[in-house]
C-alpha atoms as a printed R data frame, in Angstrom:
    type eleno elety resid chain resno       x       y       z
1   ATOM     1    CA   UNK     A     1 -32.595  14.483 -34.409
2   ATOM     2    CA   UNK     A     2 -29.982  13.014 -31.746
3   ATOM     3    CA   UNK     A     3 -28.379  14.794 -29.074
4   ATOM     4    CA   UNK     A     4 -25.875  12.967 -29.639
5   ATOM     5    CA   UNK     A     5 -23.694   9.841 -28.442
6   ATOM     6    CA   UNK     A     6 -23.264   8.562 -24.749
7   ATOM     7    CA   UNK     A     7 -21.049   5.432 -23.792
8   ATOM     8    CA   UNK     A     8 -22.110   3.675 -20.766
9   ATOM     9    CA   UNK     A     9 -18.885   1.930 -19.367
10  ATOM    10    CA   UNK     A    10 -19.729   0.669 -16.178
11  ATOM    11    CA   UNK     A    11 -22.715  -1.022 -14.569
12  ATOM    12    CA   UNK     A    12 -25.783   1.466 -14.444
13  ATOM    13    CA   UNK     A    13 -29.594   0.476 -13.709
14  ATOM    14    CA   UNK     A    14 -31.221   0.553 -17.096
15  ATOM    15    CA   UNK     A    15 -32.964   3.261 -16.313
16  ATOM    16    CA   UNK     A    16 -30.517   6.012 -17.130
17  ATOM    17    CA   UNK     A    17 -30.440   4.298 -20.736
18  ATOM    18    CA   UNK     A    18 -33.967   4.145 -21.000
19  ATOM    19    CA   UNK     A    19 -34.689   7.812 -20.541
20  ATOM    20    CA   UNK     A    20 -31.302   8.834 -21.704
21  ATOM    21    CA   UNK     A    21 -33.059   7.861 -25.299
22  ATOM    22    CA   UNK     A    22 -35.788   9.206 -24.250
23  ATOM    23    CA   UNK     A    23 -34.407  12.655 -24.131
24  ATOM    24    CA   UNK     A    24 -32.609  12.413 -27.744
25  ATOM    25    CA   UNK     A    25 -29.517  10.358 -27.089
26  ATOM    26    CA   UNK     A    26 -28.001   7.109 -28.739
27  ATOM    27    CA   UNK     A    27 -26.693   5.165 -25.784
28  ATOM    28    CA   UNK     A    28 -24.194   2.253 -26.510
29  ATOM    29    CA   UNK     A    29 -24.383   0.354 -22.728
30  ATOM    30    CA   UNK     A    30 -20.655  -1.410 -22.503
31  ATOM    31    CA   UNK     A    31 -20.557  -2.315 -18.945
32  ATOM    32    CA   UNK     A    32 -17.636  -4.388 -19.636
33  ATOM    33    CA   UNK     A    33 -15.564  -2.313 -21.483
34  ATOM    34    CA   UNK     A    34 -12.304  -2.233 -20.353
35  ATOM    35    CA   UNK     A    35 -10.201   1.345 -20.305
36  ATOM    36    CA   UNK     A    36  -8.365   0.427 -23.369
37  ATOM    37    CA   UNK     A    37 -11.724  -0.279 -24.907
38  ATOM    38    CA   UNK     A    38 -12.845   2.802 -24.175
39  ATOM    39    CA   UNK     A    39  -9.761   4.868 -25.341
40  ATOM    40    CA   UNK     A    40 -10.057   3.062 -28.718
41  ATOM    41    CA   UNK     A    41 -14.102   4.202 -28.954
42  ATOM    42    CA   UNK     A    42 -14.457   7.188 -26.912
43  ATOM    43    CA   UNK     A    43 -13.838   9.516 -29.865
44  ATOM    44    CA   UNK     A    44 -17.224   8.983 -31.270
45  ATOM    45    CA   UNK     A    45 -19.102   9.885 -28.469
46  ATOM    46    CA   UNK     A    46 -20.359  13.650 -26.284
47  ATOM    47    CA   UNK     A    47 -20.971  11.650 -23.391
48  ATOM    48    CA   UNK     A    48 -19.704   9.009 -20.757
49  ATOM    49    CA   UNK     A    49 -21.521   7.097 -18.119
50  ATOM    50    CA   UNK     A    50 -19.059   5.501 -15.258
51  ATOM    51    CA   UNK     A    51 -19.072   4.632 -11.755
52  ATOM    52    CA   UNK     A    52 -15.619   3.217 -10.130
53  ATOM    53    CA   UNK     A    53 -14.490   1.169 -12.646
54  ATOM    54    CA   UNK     A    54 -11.004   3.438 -14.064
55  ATOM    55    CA   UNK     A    55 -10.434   7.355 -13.602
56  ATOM    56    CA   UNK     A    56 -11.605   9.572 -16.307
57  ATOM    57    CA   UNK     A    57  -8.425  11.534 -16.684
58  ATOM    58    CA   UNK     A    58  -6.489  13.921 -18.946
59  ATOM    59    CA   UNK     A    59  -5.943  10.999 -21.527
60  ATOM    60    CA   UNK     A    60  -8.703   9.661 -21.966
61  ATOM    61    CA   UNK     A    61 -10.661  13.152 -21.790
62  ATOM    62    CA   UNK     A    62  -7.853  14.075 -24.307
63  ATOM    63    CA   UNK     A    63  -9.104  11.000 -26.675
64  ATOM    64    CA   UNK     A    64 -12.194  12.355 -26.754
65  ATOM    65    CA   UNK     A    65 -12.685  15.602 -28.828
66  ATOM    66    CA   UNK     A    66 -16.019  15.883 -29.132
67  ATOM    67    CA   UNK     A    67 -16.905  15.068 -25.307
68  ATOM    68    CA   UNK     A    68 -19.605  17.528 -23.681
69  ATOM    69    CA   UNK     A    69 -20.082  15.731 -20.789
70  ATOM    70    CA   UNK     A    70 -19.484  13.271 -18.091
71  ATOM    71    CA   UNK     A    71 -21.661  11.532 -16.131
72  ATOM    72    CA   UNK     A    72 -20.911   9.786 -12.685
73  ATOM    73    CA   UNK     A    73 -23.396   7.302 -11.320
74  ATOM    74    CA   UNK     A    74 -22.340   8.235  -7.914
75  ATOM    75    CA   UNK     A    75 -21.664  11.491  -5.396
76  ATOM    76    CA   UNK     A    76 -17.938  11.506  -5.467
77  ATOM    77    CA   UNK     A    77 -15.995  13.492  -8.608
78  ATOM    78    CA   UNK     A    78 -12.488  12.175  -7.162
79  ATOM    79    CA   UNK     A    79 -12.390   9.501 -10.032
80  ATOM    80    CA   UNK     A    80 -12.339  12.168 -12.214
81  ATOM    81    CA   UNK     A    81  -9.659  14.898 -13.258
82  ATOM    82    CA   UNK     A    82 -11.769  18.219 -12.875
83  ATOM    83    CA   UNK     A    83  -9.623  20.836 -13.779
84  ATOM    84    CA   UNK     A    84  -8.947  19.185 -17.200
85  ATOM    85    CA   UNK     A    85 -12.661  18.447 -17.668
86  ATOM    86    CA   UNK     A    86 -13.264  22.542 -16.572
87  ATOM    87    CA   UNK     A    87 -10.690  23.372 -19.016
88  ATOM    88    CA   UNK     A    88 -12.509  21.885 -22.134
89  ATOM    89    CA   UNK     A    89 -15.899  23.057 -20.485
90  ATOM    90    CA   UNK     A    90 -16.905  18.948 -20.249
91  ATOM    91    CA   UNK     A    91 -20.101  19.336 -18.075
92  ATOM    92    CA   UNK     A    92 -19.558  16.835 -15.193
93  ATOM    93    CA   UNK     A    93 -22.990  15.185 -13.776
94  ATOM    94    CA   UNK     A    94 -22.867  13.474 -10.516
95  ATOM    95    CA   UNK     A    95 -26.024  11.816  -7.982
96  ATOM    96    CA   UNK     A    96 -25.720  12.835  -4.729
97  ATOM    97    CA   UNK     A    97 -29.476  13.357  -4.302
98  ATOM    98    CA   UNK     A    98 -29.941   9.191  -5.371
99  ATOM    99    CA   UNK     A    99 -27.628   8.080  -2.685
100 ATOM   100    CA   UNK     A   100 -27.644  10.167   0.570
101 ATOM   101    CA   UNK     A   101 -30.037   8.652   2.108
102 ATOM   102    CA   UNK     A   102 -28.554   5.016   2.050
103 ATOM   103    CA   UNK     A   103 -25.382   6.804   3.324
104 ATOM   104    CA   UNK     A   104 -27.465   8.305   6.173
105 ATOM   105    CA   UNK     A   105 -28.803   4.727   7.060
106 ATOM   106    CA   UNK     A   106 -25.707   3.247   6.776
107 ATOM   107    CA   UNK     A   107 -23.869   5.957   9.149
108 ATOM   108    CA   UNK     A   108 -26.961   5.505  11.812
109 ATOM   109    CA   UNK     A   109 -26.169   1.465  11.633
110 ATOM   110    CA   UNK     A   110 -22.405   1.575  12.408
111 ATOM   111    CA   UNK     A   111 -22.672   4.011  14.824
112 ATOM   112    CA   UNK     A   112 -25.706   2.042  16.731
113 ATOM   113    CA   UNK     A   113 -23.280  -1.167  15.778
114 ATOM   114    CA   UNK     A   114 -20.381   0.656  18.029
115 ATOM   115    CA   UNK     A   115 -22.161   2.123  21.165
116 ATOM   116    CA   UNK     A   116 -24.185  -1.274  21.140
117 ATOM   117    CA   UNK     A   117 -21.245  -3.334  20.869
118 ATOM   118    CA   UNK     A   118 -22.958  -5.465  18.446
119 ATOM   119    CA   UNK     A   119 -20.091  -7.190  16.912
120 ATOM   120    CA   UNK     A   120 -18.545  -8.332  19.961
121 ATOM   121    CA   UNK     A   121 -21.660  -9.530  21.332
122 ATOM   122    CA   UNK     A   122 -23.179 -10.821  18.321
123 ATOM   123    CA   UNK     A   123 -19.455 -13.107  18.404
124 ATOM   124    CA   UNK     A   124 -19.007 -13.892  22.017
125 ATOM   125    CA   UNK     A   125 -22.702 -15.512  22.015
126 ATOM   126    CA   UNK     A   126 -21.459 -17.886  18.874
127 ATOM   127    CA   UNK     A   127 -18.901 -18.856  20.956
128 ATOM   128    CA   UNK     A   128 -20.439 -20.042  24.125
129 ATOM   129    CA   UNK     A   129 -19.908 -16.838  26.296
130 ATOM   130    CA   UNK     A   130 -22.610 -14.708  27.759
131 ATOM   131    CA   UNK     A   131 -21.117 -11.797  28.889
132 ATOM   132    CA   UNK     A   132 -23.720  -8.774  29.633
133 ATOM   133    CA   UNK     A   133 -21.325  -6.608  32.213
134 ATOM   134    CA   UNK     A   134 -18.469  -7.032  29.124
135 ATOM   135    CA   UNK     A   135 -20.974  -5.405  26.613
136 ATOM   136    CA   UNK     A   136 -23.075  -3.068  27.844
137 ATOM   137    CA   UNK     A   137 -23.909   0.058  25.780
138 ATOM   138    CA   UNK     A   138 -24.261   3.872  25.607
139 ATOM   139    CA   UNK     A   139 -26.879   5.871  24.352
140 ATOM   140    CA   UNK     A   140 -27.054   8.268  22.005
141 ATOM   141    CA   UNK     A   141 -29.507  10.319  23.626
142 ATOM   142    CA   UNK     A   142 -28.069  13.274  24.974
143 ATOM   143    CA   UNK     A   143 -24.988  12.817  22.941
144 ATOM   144    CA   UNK     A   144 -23.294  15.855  21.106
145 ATOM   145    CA   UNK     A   145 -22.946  14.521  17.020
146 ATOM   146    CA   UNK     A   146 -20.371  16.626  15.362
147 ATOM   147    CA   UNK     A   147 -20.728  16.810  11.273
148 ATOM   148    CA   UNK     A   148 -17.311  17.898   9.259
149 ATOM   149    CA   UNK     A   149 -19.177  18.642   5.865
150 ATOM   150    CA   UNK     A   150 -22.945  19.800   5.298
151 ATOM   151    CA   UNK     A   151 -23.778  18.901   1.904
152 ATOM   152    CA   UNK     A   152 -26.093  16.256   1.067
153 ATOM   153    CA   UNK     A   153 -24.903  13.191   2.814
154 ATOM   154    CA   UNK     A   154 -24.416  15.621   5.975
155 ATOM   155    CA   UNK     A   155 -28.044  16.704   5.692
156 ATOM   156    CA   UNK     A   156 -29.434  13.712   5.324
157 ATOM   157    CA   UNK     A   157 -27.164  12.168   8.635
158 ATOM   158    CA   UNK     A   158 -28.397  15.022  10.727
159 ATOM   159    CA   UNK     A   159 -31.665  14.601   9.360
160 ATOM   160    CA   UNK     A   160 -31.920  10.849  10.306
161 ATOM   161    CA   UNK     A   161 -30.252  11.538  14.192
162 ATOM   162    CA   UNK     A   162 -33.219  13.923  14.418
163 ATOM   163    CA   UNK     A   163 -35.255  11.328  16.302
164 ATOM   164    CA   UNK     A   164 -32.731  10.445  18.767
165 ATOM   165    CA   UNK     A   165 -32.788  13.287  21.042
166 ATOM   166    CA   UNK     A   166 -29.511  14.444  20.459
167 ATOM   167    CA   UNK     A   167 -27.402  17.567  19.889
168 ATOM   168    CA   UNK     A   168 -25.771  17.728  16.204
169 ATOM   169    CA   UNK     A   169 -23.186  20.129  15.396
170 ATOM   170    CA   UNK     A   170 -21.986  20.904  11.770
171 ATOM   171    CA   UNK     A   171 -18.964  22.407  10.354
172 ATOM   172    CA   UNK     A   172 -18.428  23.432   6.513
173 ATOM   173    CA   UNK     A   173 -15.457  25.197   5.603
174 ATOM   174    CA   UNK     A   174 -17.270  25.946   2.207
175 ATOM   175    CA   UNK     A   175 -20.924  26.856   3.546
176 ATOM   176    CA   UNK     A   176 -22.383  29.426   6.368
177 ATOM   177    CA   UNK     A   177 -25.260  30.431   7.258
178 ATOM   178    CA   UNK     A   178 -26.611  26.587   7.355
179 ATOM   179    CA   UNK     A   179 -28.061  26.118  10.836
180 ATOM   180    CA   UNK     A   180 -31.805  24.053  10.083
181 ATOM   181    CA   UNK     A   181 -34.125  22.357  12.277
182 ATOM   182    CA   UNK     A   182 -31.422  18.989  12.481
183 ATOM   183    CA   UNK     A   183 -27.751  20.707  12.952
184 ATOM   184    CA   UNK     A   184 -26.794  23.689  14.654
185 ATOM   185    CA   UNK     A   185 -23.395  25.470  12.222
186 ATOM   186    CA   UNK     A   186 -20.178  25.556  14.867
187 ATOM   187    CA   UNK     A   187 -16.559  26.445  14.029
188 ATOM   188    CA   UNK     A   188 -14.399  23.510  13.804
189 ATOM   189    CA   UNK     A   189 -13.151  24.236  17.744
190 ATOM   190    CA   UNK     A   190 -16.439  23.940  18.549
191 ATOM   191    CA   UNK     A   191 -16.248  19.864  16.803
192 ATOM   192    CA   UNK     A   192 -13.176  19.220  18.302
193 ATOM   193    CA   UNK     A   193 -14.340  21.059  21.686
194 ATOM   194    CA   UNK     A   194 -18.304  19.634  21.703
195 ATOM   195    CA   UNK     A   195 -18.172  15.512  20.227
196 ATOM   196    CA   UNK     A   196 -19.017  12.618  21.636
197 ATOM   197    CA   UNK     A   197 -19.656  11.281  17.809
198 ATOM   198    CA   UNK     A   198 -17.410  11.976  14.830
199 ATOM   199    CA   UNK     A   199 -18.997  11.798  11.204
200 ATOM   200    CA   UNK     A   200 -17.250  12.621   7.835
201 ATOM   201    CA   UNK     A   201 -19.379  13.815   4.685
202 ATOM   202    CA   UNK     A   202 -16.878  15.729   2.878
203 ATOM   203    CA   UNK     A   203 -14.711  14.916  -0.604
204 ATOM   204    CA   UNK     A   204 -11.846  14.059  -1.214
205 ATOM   205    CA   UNK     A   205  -9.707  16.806  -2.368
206 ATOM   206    CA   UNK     A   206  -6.047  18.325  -2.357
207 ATOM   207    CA   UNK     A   207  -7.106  20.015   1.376
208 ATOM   208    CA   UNK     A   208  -9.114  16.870   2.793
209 ATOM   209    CA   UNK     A   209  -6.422  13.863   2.162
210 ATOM   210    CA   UNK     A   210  -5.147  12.692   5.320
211 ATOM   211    CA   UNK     A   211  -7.024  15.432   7.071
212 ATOM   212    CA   UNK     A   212  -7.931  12.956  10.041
213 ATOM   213    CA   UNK     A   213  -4.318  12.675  11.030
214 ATOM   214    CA   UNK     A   214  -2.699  12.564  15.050
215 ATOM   215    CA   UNK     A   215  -2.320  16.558  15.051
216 ATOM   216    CA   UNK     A   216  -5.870  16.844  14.563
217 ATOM   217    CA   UNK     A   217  -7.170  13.981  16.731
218 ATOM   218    CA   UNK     A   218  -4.849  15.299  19.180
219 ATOM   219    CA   UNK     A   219  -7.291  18.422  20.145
220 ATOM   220    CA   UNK     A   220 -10.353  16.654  20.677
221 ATOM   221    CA   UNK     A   221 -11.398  17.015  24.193
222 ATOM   222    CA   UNK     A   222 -13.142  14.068  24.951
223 ATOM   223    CA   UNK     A   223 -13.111  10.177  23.640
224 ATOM   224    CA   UNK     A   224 -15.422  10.233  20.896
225 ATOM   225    CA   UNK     A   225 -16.889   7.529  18.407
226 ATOM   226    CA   UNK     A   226 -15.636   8.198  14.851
227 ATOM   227    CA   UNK     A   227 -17.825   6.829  11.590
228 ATOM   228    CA   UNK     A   228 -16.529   7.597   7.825
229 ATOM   229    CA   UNK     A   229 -18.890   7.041   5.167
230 ATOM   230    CA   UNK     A   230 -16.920   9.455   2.707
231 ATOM   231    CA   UNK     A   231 -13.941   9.080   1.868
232 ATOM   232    CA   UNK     A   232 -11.083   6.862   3.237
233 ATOM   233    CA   UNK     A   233  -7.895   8.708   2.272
234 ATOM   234    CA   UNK     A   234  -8.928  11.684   3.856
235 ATOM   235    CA   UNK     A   235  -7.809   9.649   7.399
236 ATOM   236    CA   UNK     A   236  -4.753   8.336   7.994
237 ATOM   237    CA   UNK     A   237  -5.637   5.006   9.515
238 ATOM   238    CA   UNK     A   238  -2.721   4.634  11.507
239 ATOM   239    CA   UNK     A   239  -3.614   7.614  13.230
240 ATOM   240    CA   UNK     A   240  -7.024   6.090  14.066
241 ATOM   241    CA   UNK     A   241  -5.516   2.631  15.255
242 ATOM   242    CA   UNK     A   242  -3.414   4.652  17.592
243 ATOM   243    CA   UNK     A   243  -6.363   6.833  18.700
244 ATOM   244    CA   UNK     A   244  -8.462   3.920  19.367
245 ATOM   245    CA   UNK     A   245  -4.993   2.270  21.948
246 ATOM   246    CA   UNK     A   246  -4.764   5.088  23.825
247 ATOM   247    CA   UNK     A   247  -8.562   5.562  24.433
248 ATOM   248    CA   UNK     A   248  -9.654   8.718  22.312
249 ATOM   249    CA   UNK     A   249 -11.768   7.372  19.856
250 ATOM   250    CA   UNK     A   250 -13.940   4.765  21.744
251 ATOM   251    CA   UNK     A   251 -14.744   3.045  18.588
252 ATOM   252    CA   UNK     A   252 -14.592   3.308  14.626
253 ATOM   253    CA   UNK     A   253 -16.752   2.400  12.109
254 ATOM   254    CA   UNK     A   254 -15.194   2.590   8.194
255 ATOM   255    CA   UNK     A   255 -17.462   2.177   5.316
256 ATOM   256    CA   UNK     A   256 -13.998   3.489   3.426
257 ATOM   257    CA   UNK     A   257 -10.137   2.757   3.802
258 ATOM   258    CA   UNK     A   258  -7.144   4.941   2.515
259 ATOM   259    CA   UNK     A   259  -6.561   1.418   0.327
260 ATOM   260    CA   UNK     A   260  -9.607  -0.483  -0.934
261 ATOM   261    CA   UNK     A   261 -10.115  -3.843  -2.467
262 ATOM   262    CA   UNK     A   262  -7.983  -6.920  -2.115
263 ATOM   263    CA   UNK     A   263  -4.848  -7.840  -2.397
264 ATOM   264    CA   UNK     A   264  -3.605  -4.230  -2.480
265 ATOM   265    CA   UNK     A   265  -5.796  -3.503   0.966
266 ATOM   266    CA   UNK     A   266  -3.514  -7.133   2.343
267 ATOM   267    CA   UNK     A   267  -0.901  -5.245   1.787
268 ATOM   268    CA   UNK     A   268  -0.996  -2.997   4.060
269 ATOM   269    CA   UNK     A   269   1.090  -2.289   6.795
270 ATOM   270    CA   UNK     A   270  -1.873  -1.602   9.134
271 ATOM   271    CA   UNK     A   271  -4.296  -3.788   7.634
272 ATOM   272    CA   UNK     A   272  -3.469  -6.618  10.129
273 ATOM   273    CA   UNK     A   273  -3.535  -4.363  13.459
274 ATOM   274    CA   UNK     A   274  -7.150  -2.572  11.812
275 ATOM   275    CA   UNK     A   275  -8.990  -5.783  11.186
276 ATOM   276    CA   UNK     A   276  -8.268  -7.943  14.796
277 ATOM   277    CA   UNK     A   277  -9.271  -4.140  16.709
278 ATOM   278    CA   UNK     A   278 -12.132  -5.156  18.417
279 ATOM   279    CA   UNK     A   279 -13.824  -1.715  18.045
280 ATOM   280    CA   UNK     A   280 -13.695  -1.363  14.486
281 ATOM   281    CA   UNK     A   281 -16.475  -2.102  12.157
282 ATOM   282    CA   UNK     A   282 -15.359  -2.915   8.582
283 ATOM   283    CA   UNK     A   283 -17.978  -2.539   5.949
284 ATOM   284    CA   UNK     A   284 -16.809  -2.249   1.850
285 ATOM   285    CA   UNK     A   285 -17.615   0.663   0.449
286 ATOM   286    CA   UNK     A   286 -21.170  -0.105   0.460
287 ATOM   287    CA   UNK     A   287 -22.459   3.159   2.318
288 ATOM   288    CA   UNK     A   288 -24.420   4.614  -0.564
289 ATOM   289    CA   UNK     A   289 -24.663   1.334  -2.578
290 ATOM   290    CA   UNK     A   290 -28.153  -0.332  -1.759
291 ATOM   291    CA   UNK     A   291 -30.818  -1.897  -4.202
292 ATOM   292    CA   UNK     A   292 -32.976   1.237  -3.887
293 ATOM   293    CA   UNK     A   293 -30.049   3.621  -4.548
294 ATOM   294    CA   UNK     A   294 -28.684   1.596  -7.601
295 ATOM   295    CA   UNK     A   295 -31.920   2.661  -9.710
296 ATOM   296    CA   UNK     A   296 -32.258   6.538  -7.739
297 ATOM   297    CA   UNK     A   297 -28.738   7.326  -8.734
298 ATOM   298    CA   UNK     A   298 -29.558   6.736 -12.423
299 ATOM   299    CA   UNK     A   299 -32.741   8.283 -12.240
300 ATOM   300    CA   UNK     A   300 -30.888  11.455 -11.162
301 ATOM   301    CA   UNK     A   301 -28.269  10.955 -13.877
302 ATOM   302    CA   UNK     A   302 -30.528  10.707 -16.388
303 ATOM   303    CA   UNK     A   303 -32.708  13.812 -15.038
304 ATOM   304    CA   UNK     A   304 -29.305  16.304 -15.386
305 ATOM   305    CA   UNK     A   305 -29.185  15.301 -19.088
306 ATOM   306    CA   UNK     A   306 -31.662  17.102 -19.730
307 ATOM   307    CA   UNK     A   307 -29.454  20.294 -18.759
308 ATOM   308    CA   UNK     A   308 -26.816  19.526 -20.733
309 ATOM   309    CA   UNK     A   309 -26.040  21.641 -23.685
């Protein structure tokens, strides 16, 4: 007897339909559909797969009566609208576990990428200039590491800076009692107060947009190095440009902008001042998005079916 219907929307590793049959379900894998597609079909299904492709909001959750759940091949919720999905009791699945550590990889390489200088160098040496004294390094040894979120992708970070001799600090505003052999829990004066390196693992919510703003940069004590691997409205790039002027935050290195993809990210009034800074690192939204976490995610996604009602 089926489970029922799921509607894959967006690119997943076949994995999650393989065992998602395996459990009882009748997957229909649409990677292409489009969101009008999936308003016109969605009414026949109890489940939805997606990554990024389009939010999963009140209208189409609306369009789908008999919808039990909603699966995201990803960490992140903020593509979908929760409070309407928790107010039809829509289960919502997410994979935090199947990408952390590529985010923790990825937030060790821009940060080695910034105190290394590695861009600069890598482009000076293309271009006929040898310039040691102009690109010497710091170490992270000895460094204090301070952590604004301590979920998984926090975790993880800490977990992979545990072999550089260094001191990491953590700050939740949602968790206590956390302290582990890799981070140490501090209030957020402590952060501000302690950093040399500034990492983000939080999500993006009502409290955490444009969080990283000139008020707060304003109290740190000391210049710091700044890495954001969540999520990029939660800073208000401007603010970091002007940080990075005046000497406070030594370097930056964004996985995630406040405006992503082009031409919208063109746009932008600061795009042109944020991509000739010399001590920013650019990557796209690639953090958790590796060959190894493409099939993990799934497999993660298609191990929470099994809780679904």
């Amino acid at each position: 007897m089926s489970k029922g219907k799921i509607l894959i929307v967006d690119e997943l590793h076949p994995v999650f339909k393989e065992r998602a049959i395996a459990l009882g379900y009748e997957v229909d894998d649409e990677p292409l559909f489009t969101r009008a597609q999936t308003l016109a079909a969605i009414s026949d299904y109890q489940g939805i797969a997606v990554r990024t492709k389009f939010r999963i909001d009140q209208e189409l959750m609306a369009a789908a009566p008999s919808l039990k759940f909603i699966a995201r091949a990803g960490a992140g919720l903020d593509n979908i609208d929760e409070a309407y999905a928790l107010s039809r009791n829509i289960a919502l699945l997410n994979a935090p576990e199947g990408n952390m550590d590529a985010v923790g990889e990825h937030a060790i390489g821009l940060l080695l990428s910034l105190m290394n200088n590695f861009r600069n160098a890598d482009q000076e040496v293309r271009n006929g200039i040898w310039d040691r004294e102009g690109n010497r390094g710091y170490e992270l040894k000895g460094k204090t590491v301070g952590i604004i979120g301590y979920g998984f992708m926090g975790q993880r970070f800490a977990k992979k800076l545990s072999g550089f001799e260094v001191n990491v600090i953590a700050y939740d505003k949602y968790k206590t009692g956390f302290t582990d052999a890799y981070a140490k829990e501090v209030s957020m004066e402590e952060i501000v107060r302690q950093s040399d390196v500034l990492s983000l693992h939080i999500p993006l919510t009502g409290e955490t947009r444009q969080m990283i703003n000139e008020e707060y940069l304003f109290h740190f004590r000391k210049p710091f190095f700044f890495i954001n691997t969540a999520r990029g409205e939660i800073v208000n790039t401007e603010a970091v440009l002007t940080a990075i002027k005046t000497g406070k935050i030594l370097a930056a290195g964004l996985d995630v902008l406040e405006v992503e993809k082009f031409p919208a990210l063109a746009d932008q009034r600061w795009f042109s001042d944020l991509k000739n800074a010399g001590k920013v690192i650019l990557t796209p939204h690639v953090g958790g998005w590796t060959f190894e976490s493409y099939r993990k995610i799934s497999e993660v996604l298609a191990e929470k079916l099994s809780s679904v009602i």
